[in-house]
Coordinates of C-alpha atoms and ligand atoms in Angstrom, one line a residue:
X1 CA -12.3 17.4 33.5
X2 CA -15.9 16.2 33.8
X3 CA -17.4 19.8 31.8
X4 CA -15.5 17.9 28.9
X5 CA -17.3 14.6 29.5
X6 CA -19.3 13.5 25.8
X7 CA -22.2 11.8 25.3
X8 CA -20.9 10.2 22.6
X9 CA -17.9 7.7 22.7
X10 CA -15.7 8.5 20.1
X11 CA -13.8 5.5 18.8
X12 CA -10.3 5.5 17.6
X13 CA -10.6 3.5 14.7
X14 CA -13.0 1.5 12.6
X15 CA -12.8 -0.3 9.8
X16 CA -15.2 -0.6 6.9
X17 CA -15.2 -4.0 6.3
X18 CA -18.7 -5.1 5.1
X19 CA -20.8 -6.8 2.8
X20 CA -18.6 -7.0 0.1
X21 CA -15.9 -8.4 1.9
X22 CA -18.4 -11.4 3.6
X23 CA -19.3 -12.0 -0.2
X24 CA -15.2 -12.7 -1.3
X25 CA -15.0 -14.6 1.4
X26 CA -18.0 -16.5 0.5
X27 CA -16.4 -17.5 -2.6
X28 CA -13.3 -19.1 -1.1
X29 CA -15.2 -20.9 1.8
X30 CA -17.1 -22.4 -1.2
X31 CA -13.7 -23.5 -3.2
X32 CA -11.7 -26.1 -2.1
X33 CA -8.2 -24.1 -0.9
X34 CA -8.4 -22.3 2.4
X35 CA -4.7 -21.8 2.3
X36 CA -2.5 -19.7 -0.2
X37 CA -3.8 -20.4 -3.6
X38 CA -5.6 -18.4 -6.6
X39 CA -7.1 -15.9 -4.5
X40 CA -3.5 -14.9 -3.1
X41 CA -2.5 -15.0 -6.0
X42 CA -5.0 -12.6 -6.9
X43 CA -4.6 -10.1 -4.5
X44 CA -0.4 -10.0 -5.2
X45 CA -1.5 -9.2 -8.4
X46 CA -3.4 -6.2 -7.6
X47 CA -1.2 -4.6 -4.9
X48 CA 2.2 -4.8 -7.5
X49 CA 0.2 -3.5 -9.8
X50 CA -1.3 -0.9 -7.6
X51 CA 2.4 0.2 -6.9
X52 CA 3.7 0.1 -10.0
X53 CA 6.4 -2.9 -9.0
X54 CA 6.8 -6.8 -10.2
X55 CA 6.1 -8.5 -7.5
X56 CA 4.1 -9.1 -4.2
X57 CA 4.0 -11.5 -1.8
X58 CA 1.4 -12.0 0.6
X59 CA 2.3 -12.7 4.0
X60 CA 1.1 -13.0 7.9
X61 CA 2.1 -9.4 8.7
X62 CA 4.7 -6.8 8.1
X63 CA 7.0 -7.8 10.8
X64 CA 7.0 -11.6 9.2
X65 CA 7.9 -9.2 5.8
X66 CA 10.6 -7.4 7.5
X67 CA 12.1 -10.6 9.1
X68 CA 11.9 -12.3 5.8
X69 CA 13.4 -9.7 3.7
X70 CA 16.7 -9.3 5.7
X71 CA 16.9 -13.4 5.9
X72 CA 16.6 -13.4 1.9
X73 CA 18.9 -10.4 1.5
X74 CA 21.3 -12.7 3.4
X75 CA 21.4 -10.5 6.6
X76 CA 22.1 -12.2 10.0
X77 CA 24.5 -12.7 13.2
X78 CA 27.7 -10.0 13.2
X79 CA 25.6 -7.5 10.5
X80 CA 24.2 -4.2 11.9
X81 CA 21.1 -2.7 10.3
X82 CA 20.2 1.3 10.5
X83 CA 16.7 2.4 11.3
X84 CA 14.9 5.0 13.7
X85 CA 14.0 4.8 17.1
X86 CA 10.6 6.9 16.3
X87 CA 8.7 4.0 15.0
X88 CA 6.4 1.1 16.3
X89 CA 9.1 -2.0 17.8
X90 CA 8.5 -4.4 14.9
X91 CA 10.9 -2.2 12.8
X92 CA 13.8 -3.0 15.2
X93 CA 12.5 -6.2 16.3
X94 CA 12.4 -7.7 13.0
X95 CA 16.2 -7.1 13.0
X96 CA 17.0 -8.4 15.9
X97 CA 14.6 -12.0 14.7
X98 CA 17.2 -12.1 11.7
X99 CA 19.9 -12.2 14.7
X100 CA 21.4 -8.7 13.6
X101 CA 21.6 -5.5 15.8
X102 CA 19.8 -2.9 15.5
X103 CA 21.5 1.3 14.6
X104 CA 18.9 3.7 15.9
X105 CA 19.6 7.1 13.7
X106 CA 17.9 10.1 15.0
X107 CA 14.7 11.7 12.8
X108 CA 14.3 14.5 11.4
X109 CA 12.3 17.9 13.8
X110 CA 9.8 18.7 11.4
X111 CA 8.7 15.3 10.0
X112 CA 9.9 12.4 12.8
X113 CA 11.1 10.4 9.5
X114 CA 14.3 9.1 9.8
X115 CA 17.4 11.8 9.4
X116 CA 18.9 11.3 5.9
X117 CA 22.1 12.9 6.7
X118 CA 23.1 11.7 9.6
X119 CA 22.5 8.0 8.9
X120 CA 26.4 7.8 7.0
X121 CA 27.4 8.6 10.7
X122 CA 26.2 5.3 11.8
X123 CA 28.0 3.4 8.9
X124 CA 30.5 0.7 10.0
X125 CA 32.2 -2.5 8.6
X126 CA 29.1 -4.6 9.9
X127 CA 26.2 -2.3 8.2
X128 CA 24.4 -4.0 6.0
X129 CA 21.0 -2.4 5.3
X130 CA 19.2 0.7 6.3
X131 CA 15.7 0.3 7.3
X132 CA 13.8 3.4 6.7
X133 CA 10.1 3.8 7.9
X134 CA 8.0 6.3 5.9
X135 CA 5.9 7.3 9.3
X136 CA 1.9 8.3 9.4
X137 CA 2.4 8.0 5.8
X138 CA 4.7 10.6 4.9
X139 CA 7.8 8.9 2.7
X140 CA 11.5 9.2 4.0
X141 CA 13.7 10.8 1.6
X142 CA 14.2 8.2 -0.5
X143 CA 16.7 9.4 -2.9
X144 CA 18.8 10.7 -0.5
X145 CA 18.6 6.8 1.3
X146 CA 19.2 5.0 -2.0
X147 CA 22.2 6.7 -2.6
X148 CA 23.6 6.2 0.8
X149 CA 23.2 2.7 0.5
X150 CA 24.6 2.7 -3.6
X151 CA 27.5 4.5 -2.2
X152 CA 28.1 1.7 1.2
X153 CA 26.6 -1.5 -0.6
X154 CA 24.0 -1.6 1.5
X155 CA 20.5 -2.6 0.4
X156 CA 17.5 -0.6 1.5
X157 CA 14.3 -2.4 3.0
X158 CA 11.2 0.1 3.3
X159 CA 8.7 0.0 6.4
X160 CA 5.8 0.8 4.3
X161 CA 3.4 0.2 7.4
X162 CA 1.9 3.1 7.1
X163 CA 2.7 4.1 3.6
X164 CA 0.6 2.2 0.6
X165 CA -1.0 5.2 -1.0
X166 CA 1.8 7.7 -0.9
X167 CA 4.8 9.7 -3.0
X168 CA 7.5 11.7 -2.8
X169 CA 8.9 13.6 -5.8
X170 CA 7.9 11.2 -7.9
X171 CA 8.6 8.2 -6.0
X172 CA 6.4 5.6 -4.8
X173 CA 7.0 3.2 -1.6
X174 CA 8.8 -0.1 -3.2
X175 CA 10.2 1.8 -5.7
X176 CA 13.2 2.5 -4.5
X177 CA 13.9 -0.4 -1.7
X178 CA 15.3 -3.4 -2.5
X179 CA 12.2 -4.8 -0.6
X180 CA 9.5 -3.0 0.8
X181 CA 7.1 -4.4 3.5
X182 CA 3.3 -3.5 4.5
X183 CA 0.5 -4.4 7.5
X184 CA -2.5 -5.3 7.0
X185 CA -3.0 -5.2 10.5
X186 CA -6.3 -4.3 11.9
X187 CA -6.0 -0.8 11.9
X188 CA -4.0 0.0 9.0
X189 CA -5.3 1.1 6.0
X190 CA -5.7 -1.5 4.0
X191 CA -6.8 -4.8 7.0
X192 CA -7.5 -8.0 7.1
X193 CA -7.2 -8.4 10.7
X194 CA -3.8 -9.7 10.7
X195 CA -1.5 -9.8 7.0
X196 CA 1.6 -8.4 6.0
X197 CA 3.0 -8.4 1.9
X198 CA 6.6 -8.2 0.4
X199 CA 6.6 -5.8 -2.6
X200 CA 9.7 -6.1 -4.7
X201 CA 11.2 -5.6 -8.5
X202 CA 13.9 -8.4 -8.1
X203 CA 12.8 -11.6 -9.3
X204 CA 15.4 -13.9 -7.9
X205 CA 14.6 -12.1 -4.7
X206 CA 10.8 -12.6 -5.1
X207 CA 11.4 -16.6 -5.6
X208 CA 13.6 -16.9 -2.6
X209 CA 10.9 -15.0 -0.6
X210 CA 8.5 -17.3 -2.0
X211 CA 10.1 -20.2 -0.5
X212 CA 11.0 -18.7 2.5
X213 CA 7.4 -17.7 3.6
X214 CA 6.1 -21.3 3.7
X215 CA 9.7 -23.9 5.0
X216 CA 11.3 -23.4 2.2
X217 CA 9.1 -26.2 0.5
X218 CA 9.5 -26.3 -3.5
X219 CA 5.4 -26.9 -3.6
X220 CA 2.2 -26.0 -1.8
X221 CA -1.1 -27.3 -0.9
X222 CA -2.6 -25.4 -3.9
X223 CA -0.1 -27.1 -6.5
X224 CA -1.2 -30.7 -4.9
X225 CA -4.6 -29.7 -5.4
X226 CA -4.3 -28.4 -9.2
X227 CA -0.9 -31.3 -10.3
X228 CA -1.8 -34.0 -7.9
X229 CA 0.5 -35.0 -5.6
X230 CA 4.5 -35.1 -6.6
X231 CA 7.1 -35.4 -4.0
X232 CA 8.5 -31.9 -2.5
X233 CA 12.1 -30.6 -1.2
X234 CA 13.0 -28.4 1.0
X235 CA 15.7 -26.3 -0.3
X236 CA 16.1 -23.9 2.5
X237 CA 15.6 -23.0 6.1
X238 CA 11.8 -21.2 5.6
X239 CA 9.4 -20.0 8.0
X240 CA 6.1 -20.6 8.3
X241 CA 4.6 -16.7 6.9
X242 CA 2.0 -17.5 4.1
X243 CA -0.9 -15.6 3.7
X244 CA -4.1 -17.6 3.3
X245 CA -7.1 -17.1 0.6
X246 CA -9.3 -15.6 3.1
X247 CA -7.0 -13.1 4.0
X248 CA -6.5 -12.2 0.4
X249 CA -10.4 -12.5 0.0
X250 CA -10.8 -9.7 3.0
X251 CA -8.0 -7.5 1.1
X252 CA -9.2 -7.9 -2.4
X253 CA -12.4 -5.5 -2.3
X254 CA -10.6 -3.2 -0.1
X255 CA -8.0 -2.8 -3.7
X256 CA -11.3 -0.8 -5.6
X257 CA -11.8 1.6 -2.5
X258 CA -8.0 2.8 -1.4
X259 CA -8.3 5.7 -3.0
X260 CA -11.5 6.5 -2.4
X261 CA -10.8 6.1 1.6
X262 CA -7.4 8.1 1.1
X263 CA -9.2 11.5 -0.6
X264 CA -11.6 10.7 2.5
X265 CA -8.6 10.5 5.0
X266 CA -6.7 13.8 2.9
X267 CA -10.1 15.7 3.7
X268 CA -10.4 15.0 7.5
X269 CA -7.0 15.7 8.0
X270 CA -7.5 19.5 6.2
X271 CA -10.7 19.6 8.7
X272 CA -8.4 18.6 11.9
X273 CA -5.8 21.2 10.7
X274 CA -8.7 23.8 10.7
X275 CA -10.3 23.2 13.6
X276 CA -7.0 22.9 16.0
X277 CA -4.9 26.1 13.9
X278 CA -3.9 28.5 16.6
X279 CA -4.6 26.6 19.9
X280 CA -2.2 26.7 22.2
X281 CA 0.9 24.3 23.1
X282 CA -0.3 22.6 20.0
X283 CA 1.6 21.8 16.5
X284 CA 2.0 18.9 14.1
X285 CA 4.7 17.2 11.6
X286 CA 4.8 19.3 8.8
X287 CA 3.8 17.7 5.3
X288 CA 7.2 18.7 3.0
X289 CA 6.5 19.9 -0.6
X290 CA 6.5 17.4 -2.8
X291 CA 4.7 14.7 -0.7
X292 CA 1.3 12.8 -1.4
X293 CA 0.8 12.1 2.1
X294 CA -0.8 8.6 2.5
X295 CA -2.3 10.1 5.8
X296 CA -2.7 6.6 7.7
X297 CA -1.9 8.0 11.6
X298 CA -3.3 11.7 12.2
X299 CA -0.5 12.9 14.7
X300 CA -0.6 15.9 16.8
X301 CA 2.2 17.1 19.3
X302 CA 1.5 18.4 22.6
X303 CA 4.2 20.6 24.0
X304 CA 5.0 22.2 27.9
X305 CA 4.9 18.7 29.3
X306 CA 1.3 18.5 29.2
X307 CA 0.6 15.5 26.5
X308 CA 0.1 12.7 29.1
X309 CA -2.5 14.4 31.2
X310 CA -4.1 15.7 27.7
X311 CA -4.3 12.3 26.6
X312 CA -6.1 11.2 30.3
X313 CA -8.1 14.1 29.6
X314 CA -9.5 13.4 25.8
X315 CA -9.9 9.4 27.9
X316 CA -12.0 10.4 30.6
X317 CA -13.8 12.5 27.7
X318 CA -14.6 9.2 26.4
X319 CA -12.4 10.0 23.4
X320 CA -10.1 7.3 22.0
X321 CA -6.2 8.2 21.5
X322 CA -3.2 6.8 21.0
X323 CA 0.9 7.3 21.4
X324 CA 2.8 6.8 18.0
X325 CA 5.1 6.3 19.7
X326 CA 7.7 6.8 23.0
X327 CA 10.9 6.5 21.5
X328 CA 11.6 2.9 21.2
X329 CA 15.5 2.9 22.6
X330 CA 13.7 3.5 26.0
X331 CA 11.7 1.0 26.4
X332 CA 13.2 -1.3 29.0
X333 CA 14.5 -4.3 26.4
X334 CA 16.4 -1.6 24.3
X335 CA 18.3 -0.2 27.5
X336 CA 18.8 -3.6 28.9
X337 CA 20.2 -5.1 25.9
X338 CA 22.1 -2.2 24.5
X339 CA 22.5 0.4 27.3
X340 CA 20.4 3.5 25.6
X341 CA 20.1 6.2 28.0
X342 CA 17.7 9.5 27.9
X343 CA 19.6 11.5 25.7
X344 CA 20.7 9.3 22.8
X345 CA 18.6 10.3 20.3
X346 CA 17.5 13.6 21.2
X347 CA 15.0 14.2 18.5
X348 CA 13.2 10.8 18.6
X349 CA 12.7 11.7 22.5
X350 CA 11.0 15.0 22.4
X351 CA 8.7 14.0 19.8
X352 CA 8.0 10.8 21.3
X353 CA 7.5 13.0 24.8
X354 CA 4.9 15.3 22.8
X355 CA 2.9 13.0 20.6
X356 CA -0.5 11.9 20.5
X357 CA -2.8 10.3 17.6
X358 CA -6.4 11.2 17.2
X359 CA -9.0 9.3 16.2
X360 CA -8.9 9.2 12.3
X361 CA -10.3 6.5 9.4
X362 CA -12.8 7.3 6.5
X363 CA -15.8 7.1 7.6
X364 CA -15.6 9.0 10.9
X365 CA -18.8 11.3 11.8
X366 CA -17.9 15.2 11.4
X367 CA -19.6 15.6 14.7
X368 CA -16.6 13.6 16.4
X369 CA -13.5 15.7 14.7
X370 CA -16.0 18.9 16.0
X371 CA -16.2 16.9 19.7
X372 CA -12.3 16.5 19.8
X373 CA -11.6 20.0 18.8
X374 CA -13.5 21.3 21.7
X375 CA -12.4 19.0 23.9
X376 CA -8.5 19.6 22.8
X377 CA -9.5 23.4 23.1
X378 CA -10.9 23.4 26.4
X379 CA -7.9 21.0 28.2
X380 CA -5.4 23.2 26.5
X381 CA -6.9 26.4 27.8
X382 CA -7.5 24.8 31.0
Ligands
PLP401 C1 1.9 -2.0 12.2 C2 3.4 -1.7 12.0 C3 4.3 -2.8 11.8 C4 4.0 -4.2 12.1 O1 3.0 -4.7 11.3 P1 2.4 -6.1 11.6 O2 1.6 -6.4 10.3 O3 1.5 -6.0 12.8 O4 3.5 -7.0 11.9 C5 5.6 -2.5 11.5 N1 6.0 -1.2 11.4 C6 5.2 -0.2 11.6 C7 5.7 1.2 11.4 C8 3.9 -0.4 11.9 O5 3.0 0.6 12.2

């Protein structure tokens, strides 16, 4: 392994957070409201609009979004909730905060999205919702799900983690779901460390998440601040899931540049698919027609049982990689909880035994996608 060794150290990740972010942040640290207030405000109006939907709401992170979405949509204790095993454990997790259980479905071979027609399978008196996560950034088949769930009564709340800047025949993340929830999370694509938002076209929905993100308190800091102070109720069991303004002020100049950083991300990606075309052992998900892909997690898979010592490889290499992911209904809380067993969800598995995330974000040097390539090339020759 050591003819592989770099010179270089080839990071993973990293963001481009910079001046112009330290100058919105500026601006709230010299206002009065560190908490949610105008510059939330703001920013919610600049993602919905972004999307195309009515409504945003900024909170602490995607799983807080999830877990508010199913309280608001009324789901709880006794409900069951569909959604894949291939995805990152706040999916399911988020479900199981809302005291529901969690229905792994299996994904589909070519993509690892969840499996459209084998989710009315899972179906039962207790299904409430269907959790579909548009993974790496490629959408689910969202038609497909939204009829499902028409046809069962189900509502439909998106894991748009990875997905702000991409479509599928037409049809944009939120769009579709009765709420739809994104990361900000330090690696995603849009970051301010740690955020999450709530995008949705249902007004009555939009309130009740509104109260629910901050104890279910009928005023905030920032309406004290602009009305003086009038007494409050609390008309609901909330949570405490607010985003602040200097969250928002992180997010805000990253709004002008999303596209900008996506053609960057589409462009690497067409360079990684050139460089690794024809090496051994090696493929990827495919990209289906009819997809913008908003290219957030550049996976490869691995196969012959060799991913885990290519990934120690690429490591000692002093290149930085990732597993997105092992199939969640494996991980030792899943089995002990529910009993899953190799075998369940067949699909999920072999994908999750083969796959392997390369380093990928806008602004990485072409001399590192050359420096993996070579060193991908030489350990699968080896
Ligand atoms: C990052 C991620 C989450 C969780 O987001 P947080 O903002 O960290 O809570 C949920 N689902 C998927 C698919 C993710 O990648």
């Amino acid at each position: 392994m050591t003819n592989v060794k770099t010179a270089v150290k080839v990071d993973f990740f990293r963001h481009d957070l910079g001046e112009r972010e330290l100058r919105s942040v500026a601006q709230v640290l010299a206002g009065p409201i560190l908490t949610t207030g105008d510059t939330v405000a703001e920013f919610e109006r600049r993602f919905a609009d972004y999307l195309g939907r009515r409504h945003a709401l900024g909170v602490t992170s995607c799983t807080g979004a999830l877990h508010l979405s199913l309280l608001a949509l009324g789901i709880g204790a006794g409900h069951e909730v569909i959604t894949t095993p291939m995805t990152f454990i706040a999916s399911a997790t988020a479900i199981l905060e809302a005291g529901a259980k969690p229905v792994f479905v299996d994904v589909e071979p070519q993509t690892a999205n969840l499996d459209a027609s084998r989710i009315e399978a899972a179906i039962t008196e207790r299904t409430r919702a269907i959790v579909p996560v548009h993974l790496y950034g490629q959408m689910c088949d969202m038609r497909a799900i939204r009829e499902i769930a028409d046809r069962h009564g189900l509502y439909v709340i998106e894991d748009a983690a990875h997905c702000i800047e991409g479509e599928r025949d037409g049809i944009r993340p939120g769009q579709l779901g009765d709420a739809s929830c994104f990361s900000f999370y330090a690696t995603k694509n849009l970051t301010c460390g740690e955020g999450g938002a709530v995008v949705t076209d249902n007004d009555s929905l939009a309130e009740k998440l509104r109260l629910l993100r901050l104890h279910g308190m009928t005023k905030t800091a920032a309406d004290r601040f602009r009305e003086g102070y009038h007494h409050w109720d609390m008309v609901l069991l909330g949570w405490k899931y607010n985003m602040d303004n200097i969250q928002a002020a992180l997010l805000i100049p990253q709004m002008d540049r999303l596209e900008e950083n996506w053609r960057k991300r589409e462009a690497l990606a067409g360079l990684y698919y050139e460089k690794l075309s024809g090496l051994p052992n090696l493929s990827w998900p495919r990209s289906l027609p009819g997809v913008r892909h908003a290219r957030h997690i550049f996976t490869i898979w691995i196969g012959g049982g060799r991913r885990d010592s290519i990934v120690r490889g690429l490591q000692e290499a002093g290149i930085g990689v990732v597993v997105n992911y092992r199939a969640i209904h494996l991980l030792t809380y899943f089995r002990d909880s529910y009993g899953f067993q190799p075998g369940d969800f067949p699909v999920a598995e072999s994908i999750g035994n083969a796959t392997l995330s390369l380093p990928f974000y806008p602004g990485i040097p072409e001399e590192h996608v050359n420096i993996v390539a070579e060193a991908l090339k030489y350990l699968l020759k080896e």
